[in-house]
mmCIF file of C-alpha atoms in Angstrom:
data_model
loop_
_atom_site.group_PDB
_atom_site.id
_atom_site.type_symbol
_atom_site.label_atom_id
_atom_site.label_comp_id
_atom_site.label_asym_id
_atom_site.label_seq_id
_atom_site.Cartn_x
_atom_site.Cartn_y
_atom_site.Cartn_z
ATOM 1 C CA UNK A 238 -46.261 6.617 33.083
ATOM 2 C CA UNK A 239 -49.519 5.273 34.501
ATOM 3 C CA UNK A 240 -50.171 1.716 35.587
ATOM 4 C CA UNK A 241 -52.200 0.971 32.469
ATOM 5 C CA UNK A 242 -49.303 1.867 30.156
ATOM 6 C CA UNK A 243 -46.951 -0.468 31.988
ATOM 7 C CA UNK A 244 -49.309 -3.391 31.577
ATOM 8 C CA UNK A 245 -49.621 -2.601 27.887
ATOM 9 C CA UNK A 246 -45.851 -2.500 27.490
ATOM 10 C CA UNK A 247 -45.540 -5.875 29.215
ATOM 11 C CA UNK A 248 -47.960 -7.492 26.756
ATOM 12 C CA UNK A 249 -46.473 -5.664 23.842
ATOM 13 C CA UNK A 250 -42.940 -6.808 24.679
ATOM 14 C CA UNK A 251 -43.886 -10.336 23.680
ATOM 15 C CA UNK A 252 -45.006 -9.409 20.152
ATOM 16 C CA UNK A 253 -42.931 -6.344 19.270
ATOM 17 C CA UNK A 254 -40.441 -7.874 16.863
ATOM 18 C CA UNK A 255 -38.500 -4.612 16.554
ATOM 19 C CA UNK A 256 -37.881 -3.929 20.239
ATOM 20 C CA UNK A 257 -34.826 -6.144 20.732
ATOM 21 C CA UNK A 258 -33.122 -4.794 17.598
ATOM 22 C CA UNK A 259 -33.861 -1.223 18.659
ATOM 23 C CA UNK A 260 -32.545 -1.757 22.180
ATOM 24 C CA UNK A 261 -29.310 -3.309 20.886
ATOM 25 C CA UNK A 262 -28.131 -4.745 24.189
ATOM 26 C CA UNK A 263 -28.002 -8.410 23.297
ATOM 27 C CA UNK A 264 -25.187 -10.805 24.119
ATOM 28 C CA UNK A 265 -25.766 -14.269 22.659
ATOM 29 C CA UNK A 266 -24.336 -17.657 23.641
ATOM 30 C CA UNK A 267 -24.184 -20.376 21.010
ATOM 31 C CA UNK A 268 -25.045 -23.142 23.452
ATOM 32 C CA UNK A 269 -23.768 -26.244 21.632
ATOM 33 C CA UNK A 270 -21.130 -27.597 19.231
ATOM 34 C CA UNK A 271 -20.968 -30.312 16.574
ATOM 35 C CA UNK A 272 -20.570 -33.111 19.153
ATOM 36 C CA UNK A 273 -23.241 -32.020 21.651
ATOM 37 C CA UNK A 274 -25.784 -34.654 20.573
ATOM 38 C CA UNK A 275 -23.573 -37.297 22.239
ATOM 39 C CA UNK A 276 -23.880 -35.760 25.684
ATOM 40 C CA UNK A 277 -27.506 -35.707 26.925
ATOM 41 C CA UNK A 278 -27.544 -32.085 25.859
ATOM 42 C CA UNK A 279 -30.837 -30.663 27.128
ATOM 43 C CA UNK A 280 -29.979 -31.956 30.601
ATOM 44 C CA UNK A 281 -26.423 -30.555 30.404
ATOM 45 C CA UNK A 282 -27.722 -27.099 29.454
ATOM 46 C CA UNK A 283 -30.360 -27.225 32.176
ATOM 47 C CA UNK A 284 -27.569 -27.351 34.772
ATOM 48 C CA UNK A 285 -25.805 -24.383 33.143
ATOM 49 C CA UNK A 286 -28.759 -21.982 32.891
ATOM 50 C CA UNK A 287 -27.949 -20.164 36.184
ATOM 51 C CA UNK A 288 -24.373 -19.520 35.013
ATOM 52 C CA UNK A 289 -25.527 -18.462 31.522
ATOM 53 C CA UNK A 290 -27.901 -15.934 33.090
ATOM 54 C CA UNK A 291 -25.409 -14.664 35.675
ATOM 55 C CA UNK A 292 -22.765 -14.193 32.946
ATOM 56 C CA UNK A 293 -25.005 -11.675 31.188
ATOM 57 C CA UNK A 294 -26.256 -13.597 28.141
ATOM 58 C CA UNK A 295 -29.678 -12.444 26.956
ATOM 59 C CA UNK A 296 -30.253 -15.298 24.517
ATOM 60 C CA UNK A 297 -28.934 -18.841 24.053
ATOM 61 C CA UNK A 298 -28.948 -20.363 20.580
ATOM 62 C CA UNK A 299 -29.884 -24.051 20.828
ATOM 63 C CA UNK A 300 -29.336 -26.771 18.205
ATOM 64 C CA UNK A 301 -32.216 -27.755 15.863
ATOM 65 C CA UNK A 302 -35.013 -29.207 18.028
ATOM 66 C CA UNK A 303 -36.735 -31.534 15.544
ATOM 67 C CA UNK A 304 -36.206 -35.202 14.727
ATOM 68 C CA UNK A 305 -33.441 -35.473 12.124
ATOM 69 C CA UNK A 306 -31.803 -38.149 9.983
ATOM 70 C CA UNK A 307 -28.375 -36.962 11.193
ATOM 71 C CA UNK A 308 -27.938 -36.617 14.982
ATOM 72 C CA UNK A 309 -26.697 -33.003 14.801
ATOM 73 C CA UNK A 310 -30.182 -31.961 13.648
ATOM 74 C CA UNK A 311 -29.447 -30.455 10.237
ATOM 75 C CA UNK A 312 -31.261 -33.112 8.173
ATOM 76 C CA UNK A 313 -34.762 -32.642 9.598
ATOM 77 C CA UNK A 314 -37.628 -34.933 8.726
ATOM 78 C CA UNK A 315 -40.565 -34.835 11.168
ATOM 79 C CA UNK A 316 -40.611 -31.160 12.168
ATOM 80 C CA UNK A 317 -43.226 -31.578 14.903
ATOM 81 C CA UNK A 318 -41.346 -34.387 16.642
ATOM 82 C CA UNK A 319 -39.183 -32.845 19.374
ATOM 83 C CA UNK A 320 -37.509 -36.098 20.369
ATOM 84 C CA UNK A 321 -33.990 -35.754 19.007
ATOM 85 C CA UNK A 322 -30.429 -36.869 19.736
ATOM 86 C CA UNK A 323 -30.207 -33.875 22.110
ATOM 87 C CA UNK A 324 -32.903 -35.334 24.364
ATOM 88 C CA UNK A 325 -36.634 -35.840 24.755
ATOM 89 C CA UNK A 326 -39.387 -33.296 24.189
ATOM 90 C CA UNK A 327 -40.002 -33.388 27.956
ATOM 91 C CA UNK A 328 -36.372 -32.427 28.745
ATOM 92 C CA UNK A 329 -36.388 -29.692 26.085
ATOM 93 C CA UNK A 330 -39.566 -28.145 27.477
ATOM 94 C CA UNK A 331 -38.211 -28.267 30.997
ATOM 95 C CA UNK A 332 -35.000 -26.520 29.795
ATOM 96 C CA UNK A 333 -37.065 -23.818 28.059
ATOM 97 C CA UNK A 334 -39.110 -23.264 31.241
ATOM 98 C CA UNK A 335 -35.929 -22.865 33.262
ATOM 99 C CA UNK A 336 -34.482 -20.403 30.732
ATOM 100 C CA UNK A 337 -37.665 -18.341 30.940
ATOM 101 C CA UNK A 338 -37.411 -18.340 34.743
ATOM 102 C CA UNK A 339 -33.828 -17.030 34.479
ATOM 103 C CA UNK A 340 -34.772 -14.520 31.737
ATOM 104 C CA UNK A 341 -32.509 -15.997 29.060
ATOM 105 C CA UNK A 342 -34.337 -16.196 25.724
ATOM 106 C CA UNK A 343 -34.187 -19.486 23.823
ATOM 107 C CA UNK A 344 -33.189 -19.268 20.159
ATOM 108 C CA UNK A 345 -34.398 -22.077 17.888
ATOM 109 C CA UNK A 346 -32.237 -23.152 14.952
ATOM 110 C CA UNK A 347 -34.693 -23.091 12.033
ATOM 111 C CA UNK A 348 -33.694 -25.563 9.308
ATOM 112 C CA UNK A 349 -36.222 -25.072 6.497
ATOM 113 C CA UNK A 350 -34.045 -24.961 3.385
ATOM 114 C CA UNK A 351 -34.245 -28.751 3.033
ATOM 115 C CA UNK A 352 -36.122 -31.708 4.460
ATOM 116 C CA UNK A 353 -35.386 -35.421 4.250
ATOM 117 C CA UNK A 354 -38.194 -37.469 2.679
ATOM 118 C CA UNK A 355 -39.728 -40.645 4.097
ATOM 119 C CA UNK A 356 -40.870 -42.385 0.903
ATOM 120 C CA UNK A 357 -39.957 -42.599 -2.759
ATOM 121 C CA UNK A 358 -41.957 -40.572 -5.230
ATOM 122 C CA UNK A 359 -41.341 -38.997 -8.633
ATOM 123 C CA UNK A 360 -38.164 -40.321 -10.283
ATOM 124 C CA UNK A 361 -37.589 -42.835 -7.493
ATOM 125 C CA UNK A 362 -36.278 -40.098 -5.187
ATOM 126 C CA UNK A 363 -37.080 -39.793 -1.478
ATOM 127 C CA UNK A 364 -39.139 -36.680 -2.110
ATOM 128 C CA UNK A 365 -42.393 -37.452 -0.312
ATOM 129 C CA UNK A 366 -43.249 -37.089 3.363
ATOM 130 C CA UNK A 367 -45.872 -39.781 3.919
ATOM 131 C CA UNK A 368 -46.532 -41.038 7.428
ATOM 132 C CA UNK A 369 -45.285 -38.008 9.402
ATOM 133 C CA UNK A 370 -46.604 -34.559 10.312
ATOM 134 C CA UNK A 371 -46.768 -32.185 7.317
ATOM 135 C CA UNK A 372 -47.146 -35.079 4.804
ATOM 136 C CA UNK A 373 -46.076 -33.090 1.739
ATOM 137 C CA UNK A 374 -45.765 -34.618 -1.728
ATOM 138 C CA UNK A 375 -43.196 -34.014 -4.490
ATOM 139 C CA UNK A 376 -44.567 -30.519 -5.192
ATOM 140 C CA UNK A 377 -42.957 -29.344 -1.937
ATOM 141 C CA UNK A 378 -39.499 -30.171 -3.336
ATOM 142 C CA UNK A 379 -37.662 -27.923 -5.815
ATOM 143 C CA UNK A 380 -37.239 -29.178 -9.375
ATOM 144 C CA UNK A 381 -33.461 -28.699 -9.021
ATOM 145 C CA UNK A 382 -33.334 -31.345 -6.268
ATOM 146 C CA UNK A 383 -35.610 -34.021 -7.719
ATOM 147 C CA UNK A 384 -39.075 -32.701 -6.907
ATOM 148 C CA UNK A 385 -42.064 -31.466 -8.898
ATOM 149 C CA UNK A 386 -41.948 -27.955 -7.441
ATOM 150 C CA UNK A 387 -40.503 -24.778 -8.950
ATOM 151 C CA UNK A 388 -36.831 -23.905 -9.247
ATOM 152 C CA UNK A 389 -35.096 -22.880 -6.030
ATOM 153 C CA UNK A 390 -35.120 -19.186 -5.118
ATOM 154 C CA UNK A 391 -31.568 -19.552 -3.776
ATOM 155 C CA UNK A 392 -28.548 -21.856 -3.692
ATOM 156 C CA UNK A 393 -28.947 -25.627 -3.499
ATOM 157 C CA UNK A 394 -28.006 -27.640 -0.445
ATOM 158 C CA UNK A 395 -26.849 -30.770 -2.236
ATOM 159 C CA UNK A 396 -27.808 -34.368 -1.548
ATOM 160 C CA UNK A 397 -31.153 -33.630 0.128
ATOM 161 C CA UNK A 398 -34.591 -32.537 -1.145
ATOM 162 C CA UNK A 399 -34.703 -28.722 -0.984
ATOM 163 C CA UNK A 400 -37.988 -27.187 0.138
ATOM 164 C CA UNK A 401 -39.914 -25.132 -2.442
ATOM 165 C CA UNK A 402 -40.893 -21.982 -0.552
ATOM 166 C CA UNK A 403 -42.788 -20.626 -3.595
ATOM 167 C CA UNK A 404 -45.624 -23.077 -2.805
ATOM 168 C CA UNK A 405 -48.395 -21.509 -0.753
ATOM 169 C CA UNK A 406 -49.167 -24.759 1.109
ATOM 170 C CA UNK A 407 -45.506 -25.102 2.112
ATOM 171 C CA UNK A 408 -45.341 -21.567 3.510
ATOM 172 C CA UNK A 409 -48.641 -22.013 5.355
ATOM 173 C CA UNK A 410 -47.323 -25.193 7.006
ATOM 174 C CA UNK A 411 -43.938 -23.645 7.860
ATOM 175 C CA UNK A 412 -45.684 -20.639 9.437
ATOM 176 C CA UNK A 413 -47.904 -22.971 11.468
ATOM 177 C CA UNK A 414 -44.820 -24.807 12.718
ATOM 178 C CA UNK A 415 -42.905 -21.606 13.525
ATOM 179 C CA UNK A 416 -45.893 -20.232 15.449
ATOM 180 C CA UNK A 417 -46.057 -23.489 17.387
ATOM 181 C CA UNK A 418 -42.343 -23.255 18.294
ATOM 182 C CA UNK A 419 -42.841 -19.636 19.329
ATOM 183 C CA UNK A 420 -46.168 -19.791 21.169
ATOM 184 C CA UNK A 421 -46.524 -23.360 22.426
ATOM 185 C CA UNK A 422 -43.034 -24.858 22.731
ATOM 186 C CA UNK A 423 -41.516 -21.684 24.199
ATOM 187 C CA UNK A 424 -38.757 -20.498 21.839
ATOM 188 C CA UNK A 425 -38.515 -16.714 21.565
ATOM 189 C CA UNK A 426 -35.732 -16.152 19.005
ATOM 190 C CA UNK A 427 -34.953 -17.753 15.626
ATOM 191 C CA UNK A 428 -31.711 -18.491 13.778
ATOM 192 C CA UNK A 429 -32.238 -19.262 10.077
ATOM 193 C CA UNK A 430 -29.910 -22.002 8.838
ATOM 194 C CA UNK A 431 -28.456 -21.884 5.287
ATOM 195 C CA UNK A 432 -30.261 -18.623 4.529
ATOM 196 C CA UNK A 433 -28.622 -18.472 1.079
ATOM 197 C CA UNK A 434 -30.856 -21.374 0.058
ATOM 198 C CA UNK A 435 -34.133 -19.474 -0.338
ATOM 199 C CA UNK A 436 -35.236 -15.906 -0.897
ATOM 200 C CA UNK A 437 -34.988 -13.477 2.023
ATOM 201 C CA UNK A 438 -38.564 -12.409 1.183
ATOM 202 C CA UNK A 439 -39.730 -15.663 2.753
ATOM 203 C CA UNK A 440 -37.678 -15.005 5.894
ATOM 204 C CA UNK A 441 -39.480 -11.653 6.093
ATOM 205 C CA UNK A 442 -42.858 -13.408 5.766
ATOM 206 C CA UNK A 443 -41.968 -16.063 8.372
ATOM 207 C CA UNK A 444 -40.716 -13.534 10.935
ATOM 208 C CA UNK A 445 -43.765 -11.335 10.358
ATOM 209 C CA UNK A 446 -46.114 -14.282 10.906
ATOM 210 C CA UNK A 447 -44.421 -16.002 13.879
ATOM 211 C CA UNK A 448 -43.118 -12.841 15.600
ATOM 212 C CA UNK A 449 -39.857 -14.017 17.224
ATOM 213 C CA UNK A 450 -38.344 -11.351 19.482
ATOM 214 C CA UNK A 451 -35.029 -11.594 17.626
ATOM 215 C CA UNK A 452 -33.900 -13.288 14.417
ATOM 216 C CA UNK A 453 -30.528 -13.890 12.800
ATOM 217 C CA UNK A 454 -29.716 -15.434 9.431
ATOM 218 C CA UNK A 455 -26.734 -17.488 8.321
ATOM 219 C CA UNK A 456 -25.557 -15.995 5.011
ATOM 220 C CA UNK A 457 -22.192 -17.650 4.677
ATOM 221 C CA UNK A 458 -20.131 -17.468 1.528
ATOM 222 C CA UNK A 459 -16.421 -17.112 0.931
ATOM 223 C CA UNK A 460 -14.531 -13.885 1.660
ATOM 224 C CA UNK A 461 -12.424 -12.315 -1.110
ATOM 225 C CA UNK A 462 -8.974 -13.912 -1.362
ATOM 226 C CA UNK A 463 -6.039 -13.255 -3.692
ATOM 227 C CA UNK A 464 -2.793 -15.145 -4.334
ATOM 228 C CA UNK A 465 -1.305 -13.789 -1.100
ATOM 229 C CA UNK A 466 -4.257 -14.427 1.197
ATOM 230 C CA UNK A 467 -7.224 -12.369 2.329
ATOM 231 C CA UNK A 468 -7.977 -9.122 0.449
ATOM 232 C CA UNK A 469 -7.861 -5.967 2.553
ATOM 233 C CA UNK A 470 -11.119 -4.791 0.978
ATOM 234 C CA UNK A 471 -14.109 -7.031 1.780
ATOM 235 C CA UNK A 472 -16.795 -4.517 0.774
ATOM 236 C CA UNK A 473 -18.440 -6.799 -1.787
ATOM 237 C CA UNK A 474 -18.587 -9.593 0.805
ATOM 238 C CA UNK A 475 -20.246 -7.450 3.465
ATOM 239 C CA UNK A 476 -22.543 -5.908 0.866
ATOM 240 C CA UNK A 477 -24.007 -9.348 0.068
ATOM 241 C CA UNK A 478 -24.874 -9.850 3.747
ATOM 242 C CA UNK A 479 -26.321 -6.337 3.966
ATOM 243 C CA UNK A 480 -28.462 -6.913 0.870
ATOM 244 C CA UNK A 481 -29.875 -10.054 2.499
ATOM 245 C CA UNK A 482 -30.762 -8.128 5.701
ATOM 246 C CA UNK A 483 -32.388 -5.434 3.582
ATOM 247 C CA UNK A 484 -34.440 -8.047 1.725
ATOM 248 C CA UNK A 485 -35.865 -9.364 5.030
ATOM 249 C CA UNK A 486 -37.445 -5.938 5.440
ATOM 250 C CA UNK A 487 -34.566 -5.116 7.807
ATOM 251 C CA UNK A 488 -36.234 -7.216 10.540
ATOM 252 C CA UNK A 489 -33.524 -9.881 10.775
ATOM 253 C CA UNK A 490 -29.921 -9.546 11.853
ATOM 254 C CA UNK A 491 -27.204 -11.626 10.135
ATOM 255 C CA UNK A 492 -24.005 -13.283 11.275
ATOM 256 C CA UNK A 493 -21.048 -11.044 10.475
ATOM 257 C CA UNK A 494 -18.912 -13.545 8.569
ATOM 258 C CA UNK A 495 -16.970 -10.607 7.091
ATOM 259 C CA UNK A 496 -15.709 -9.495 10.509
ATOM 260 C CA UNK A 497 -14.835 -13.090 11.427
ATOM 261 C CA UNK A 498 -12.779 -13.549 8.256
ATOM 262 C CA UNK A 499 -10.883 -10.285 8.744
ATOM 263 C CA UNK A 500 -10.417 -10.538 12.522
ATOM 264 C CA UNK A 501 -8.861 -14.004 12.379
ATOM 265 C CA UNK A 502 -6.179 -12.677 10.004
ATOM 266 C CA UNK A 503 -5.760 -9.406 11.928
ATOM 267 C CA UNK A 504 -4.841 -11.131 15.197
ATOM 268 C CA UNK A 505 -1.843 -12.786 13.503
ATOM 269 C CA UNK A 506 -0.030 -9.425 13.430
ATOM 270 C CA UNK A 507 -2.068 -7.670 10.720
ATOM 271 C CA UNK A 508 -4.133 -5.300 12.819
ATOM 272 C CA UNK A 509 -4.116 -2.755 9.965
ATOM 273 C CA UNK A 510 -6.968 -4.859 8.564
ATOM 274 C CA UNK A 511 -9.345 -3.663 11.303
ATOM 275 C CA UNK A 512 -9.828 -0.228 9.780
ATOM 276 C CA UNK A 513 -11.369 0.230 6.341
ATOM 277 C CA UNK A 514 -10.518 3.016 3.870
ATOM 278 C CA UNK A 515 -13.156 5.233 5.531
ATOM 279 C CA UNK A 516 -11.682 4.706 9.008
ATOM 280 C CA UNK A 517 -14.504 2.394 10.078
ATOM 281 C CA UNK A 518 -14.580 -1.279 11.141
ATOM 282 C CA UNK A 519 -14.243 -3.379 7.958
ATOM 283 C CA UNK A 520 -17.066 -5.904 8.477
ATOM 284 C CA UNK A 521 -20.862 -5.691 8.482
ATOM 285 C CA UNK A 522 -20.351 -4.100 11.928
ATOM 286 C CA UNK A 523 -18.835 -1.037 10.238
ATOM 287 C CA UNK A 524 -21.833 -0.463 7.961
ATOM 288 C CA UNK A 525 -24.908 -1.733 9.829
ATOM 289 C CA UNK A 526 -23.881 -2.612 13.404
ATOM 290 C CA UNK A 527 -27.427 -2.980 14.767
ATOM 291 C CA UNK A 528 -27.930 -5.965 12.419
ATOM 292 C CA UNK A 529 -24.444 -7.531 12.701
ATOM 293 C CA UNK A 530 -24.070 -10.591 14.935
ATOM 294 C CA UNK A 531 -20.329 -10.812 15.539
ATOM 295 C CA UNK A 532 -18.677 -14.110 16.489
ATOM 296 C CA UNK A 533 -15.338 -15.948 16.397
ATOM 297 C CA UNK A 534 -16.458 -19.511 15.702
ATOM 298 C CA UNK A 535 -19.518 -21.731 15.447
ATOM 299 C CA UNK A 536 -20.311 -25.455 15.085
ATOM 300 C CA UNK A 537 -19.222 -25.363 11.409
ATOM 301 C CA UNK A 538 -16.172 -23.085 11.412
ATOM 302 C CA UNK A 539 -14.810 -24.447 14.698
ATOM 303 C CA UNK A 540 -15.652 -27.456 16.892
ATOM 304 C CA UNK A 541 -14.641 -30.820 15.382
ATOM 305 C CA UNK A 542 -15.616 -29.721 11.849
ATOM 306 C CA UNK A 543 -13.104 -26.839 11.851
ATOM 307 C CA UNK A 544 -13.991 -25.635 8.355
ATOM 308 C CA UNK A 545 -12.578 -22.127 9.024
ATOM 309 C CA UNK A 546 -11.335 -21.911 12.616
ATOM 310 C CA UNK A 547 -10.291 -18.807 14.533
ATOM 311 C CA UNK A 548 -6.611 -19.172 15.591
ATOM 312 C CA UNK A 549 -6.880 -20.798 19.012
ATOM 313 C CA UNK A 550 -4.029 -18.878 20.676
ATOM 314 C CA UNK A 551 -5.740 -15.589 19.861
ATOM 315 C CA UNK A 552 -9.330 -16.078 20.959
ATOM 316 C CA UNK A 553 -9.131 -13.642 23.884
ATOM 317 C CA UNK A 554 -8.003 -10.883 21.515
ATOM 318 C CA UNK A 555 -10.990 -11.829 19.379
ATOM 319 C CA UNK A 556 -13.418 -11.610 22.293
ATOM 320 C CA UNK A 557 -11.825 -8.385 23.529
ATOM 321 C CA UNK A 558 -12.684 -6.984 20.089
ATOM 322 C CA UNK A 559 -16.284 -8.193 19.606
ATOM 323 C CA UNK A 560 -17.338 -7.719 23.265
ATOM 324 C CA UNK A 561 -16.175 -4.081 23.390
ATOM 325 C CA UNK A 562 -17.377 -3.110 19.920
ATOM 326 C CA UNK A 563 -20.732 -2.237 18.346
ATOM 327 C CA UNK A 564 -22.753 -5.077 16.852
ATOM 328 C CA UNK A 565 -24.377 -8.004 18.656
ATOM 329 C CA UNK A 566 -21.680 -10.317 20.056
ATOM 330 C CA UNK A 567 -22.139 -14.099 20.123
ATOM 331 C CA UNK A 568 -19.861 -16.296 22.277
ATOM 332 C CA UNK A 569 -19.177 -19.929 21.290
ATOM 333 C CA UNK A 570 -19.942 -22.709 23.821
ATOM 334 C CA UNK A 571 -16.532 -24.384 23.441
ATOM 335 C CA UNK A 572 -14.608 -21.227 24.288
ATOM 336 C CA UNK A 573 -16.876 -20.428 27.229
ATOM 337 C CA UNK A 574 -17.184 -23.865 28.833
ATOM 338 C CA UNK A 575 -14.489 -26.161 27.442
ATOM 339 C CA UNK A 576 -11.347 -24.011 27.251
ATOM 340 C CA UNK A 577 -10.816 -23.542 30.982
ATOM 341 C CA UNK A 578 -12.094 -21.292 33.736
ATOM 342 C CA UNK A 579 -9.634 -18.485 32.991
ATOM 343 C CA UNK A 580 -11.128 -17.914 29.522
ATOM 344 C CA UNK A 581 -14.682 -18.258 30.896
ATOM 345 C CA UNK A 582 -13.949 -15.617 33.535
ATOM 346 C CA UNK A 583 -12.206 -13.234 31.111
ATOM 347 C CA UNK A 584 -15.235 -13.396 28.792
ATOM 348 C CA UNK A 585 -17.612 -12.764 31.726
ATOM 349 C CA UNK A 586 -15.504 -9.762 32.763
ATOM 350 C CA UNK A 587 -15.680 -8.288 29.239
ATOM 351 C CA UNK A 588 -19.476 -8.782 29.132
ATOM 352 C CA UNK A 589 -19.729 -7.064 32.522
ATOM 353 C CA UNK A 590 -17.677 -4.083 31.285
ATOM 354 C CA UNK A 591 -19.838 -3.911 28.122
ATOM 355 C CA UNK A 592 -22.968 -3.704 30.343
ATOM 356 C CA UNK A 593 -21.494 -1.262 32.839
ATOM 357 C CA UNK A 594 -20.247 1.151 30.155
ATOM 358 C CA UNK A 595 -23.539 0.690 28.282
ATOM 359 C CA UNK A 596 -21.901 -0.368 25.030
ATOM 360 C CA UNK A 597 -24.635 -1.467 22.619
ATOM 361 C CA UNK A 598 -25.032 -2.487 18.984
ATOM 362 C CA UNK A 599 -25.073 1.133 17.766
ATOM 363 C CA UNK A 600 -22.319 2.569 19.985
ATOM 364 C CA UNK A 601 -20.022 5.043 18.247
ATOM 365 C CA UNK A 602 -16.482 3.941 17.471
ATOM 366 C CA UNK A 603 -13.286 5.830 16.710
ATOM 367 C CA UNK A 604 -10.371 3.735 15.509
ATOM 368 C CA UNK A 605 -7.196 5.385 16.846
ATOM 369 C CA UNK A 606 -4.516 2.896 15.747
ATOM 370 C CA UNK A 607 -4.535 0.086 13.200
ATOM 371 C CA UNK A 608 -0.957 -1.064 12.631
ATOM 372 C CA UNK A 609 0.630 -4.477 12.236
ATOM 373 C CA UNK A 610 0.997 -5.186 15.958
ATOM 374 C CA UNK A 611 -1.377 -2.628 17.477
ATOM 375 C CA UNK A 612 -5.069 -1.775 17.305
ATOM 376 C CA UNK A 613 -6.729 0.825 19.527
ATOM 377 C CA UNK A 614 -10.215 2.293 19.575
ATOM 378 C CA UNK A 615 -12.588 4.364 21.685
ATOM 379 C CA UNK A 616 -16.125 2.979 21.805
ATOM 380 C CA UNK A 617 -19.105 5.010 23.007
ATOM 381 C CA UNK A 618 -16.712 7.583 24.540
ATOM 382 C CA UNK A 619 -16.690 5.679 27.873
ATOM 383 C CA UNK A 620 -14.567 2.691 26.854
ATOM 384 C CA UNK A 621 -11.156 2.460 25.301
ATOM 385 C CA UNK A 622 -9.334 -0.714 24.255
ATOM 386 C CA UNK A 623 -6.166 -1.997 22.587
ATOM 387 C CA UNK A 624 -5.063 -5.252 20.998
ATOM 388 C CA UNK A 625 -1.615 -6.561 20.091
ATOM 389 C CA UNK A 626 1.961 -6.375 21.363
ATOM 390 C CA UNK A 627 2.502 -2.709 20.549
ATOM 391 C CA UNK A 628 2.645 -0.552 23.667
ATOM 392 C CA UNK A 629 -0.097 2.032 23.892
ATOM 393 C CA UNK A 630 -2.388 3.607 26.443
ATOM 394 C CA UNK A 631 -5.050 6.301 26.212
ATOM 395 C CA UNK A 632 -4.098 9.913 26.902
ATOM 396 C CA UNK A 633 -5.961 11.765 29.644
ATOM 397 C CA UNK A 634 -6.039 10.928 33.319
ATOM 398 C CA UNK A 635 -9.738 10.009 33.501
ATOM 399 C CA UNK A 636 -9.124 6.595 31.893
ATOM 400 C CA UNK A 637 -8.588 3.707 34.308
ATOM 401 C CA UNK A 638 -7.716 0.130 33.446
ATOM 402 C CA UNK A 639 -10.855 -2.051 33.583
ATOM 403 C CA UNK A 640 -9.280 -5.368 32.582
ATOM 404 C CA UNK A 641 -6.380 -6.783 30.640
ATOM 405 C CA UNK A 642 -5.104 -10.132 29.406
ATOM 406 C CA UNK A 643 -2.801 -11.673 26.833
ATOM 407 C CA UNK A 644 -2.392 -9.024 24.106
ATOM 408 C CA UNK A 645 -5.447 -6.957 25.113
ATOM 409 C CA UNK A 646 -6.394 -4.209 27.551
ATOM 410 C CA UNK A 647 -9.597 -2.281 28.234
ATOM 411 C CA UNK A 648 -9.957 1.091 29.993
ATOM 412 C CA UNK A 649 -13.083 2.869 31.162
ATOM 413 C CA UNK A 650 -14.201 6.291 32.337
#
């Protein structure tokens, strides 16, 4: 390759929205929890950037950056104001500069399903945005949530004006804001909050216009349960997530809530759940691994909200699964930084093995055992792993133990 080509590739890297998905070697850190706004957060993260980079994370998902009615950031109002409970605009920009220096991409949490109004309009509702940037009127709010816009193209987020993405002026303003976050503020990746709330076609349009290097959507709905607990077959659940990814033009990944739901039951002595009827992994990871962001917990399911927490005594089995398997693994801040140095170091070791054995989002997988107290699989032919109390080790003398911990072991060639 000549010099000229290299320069071209450098420039192109910044705008090629497909490159990261094609490469498939991401490891994400969710870099906050539900309480982070109380702790001078941008400054706290600034001090952790060297460790985040050294641990092998390629991207860190940050909480919503804009001014918000609630301190956690999920009731945004003035989108262009970057002074939030997490810290000042100045501290945020300095954090983003440091992340760039350490080559960790910054992922912005994009909350555009709803927006809190500033003044009363039609029907006496707070559905106008006078006096702040993007001073929309009632036509920007869906008719289902008290505005004069069209009906929502998705589910309602109750108690707040929902944004009407069918309006051209709304989309134009959102695109302007996303481009500003991407090109001026310094975010490179996007996470779309409450993606069930508006059509995936708009996500496709927003990604195409703002060109984040990587995007992931939150399509969270309930898994399939019966009278005795979680159904073995979660195909309809994962299909809904896959249909959403498809509708974004396949340019966004999605959180693999299916795998989370199954894995947190499997680790309680039901490892048979980790193999579907076709012999594949049973979550989105089994059907479309290059678009599946696997995780154990986030600020909603875990943290102090604990809406659907992963069993705490089993998190290392969980990480041994997602960090050795195809898909795009995402580690939760609490587990990495608040649960002790042993867990931090075990996670780092698993990330290191993933890198060294070149496991990526599309790596092949062969499930060898899926019984009540034992799961075993070979991933990418150069890594083998087991979970559970059942005794097992790979046959063949070229396998050597790479790491092991409570109820998990990993071998490599």
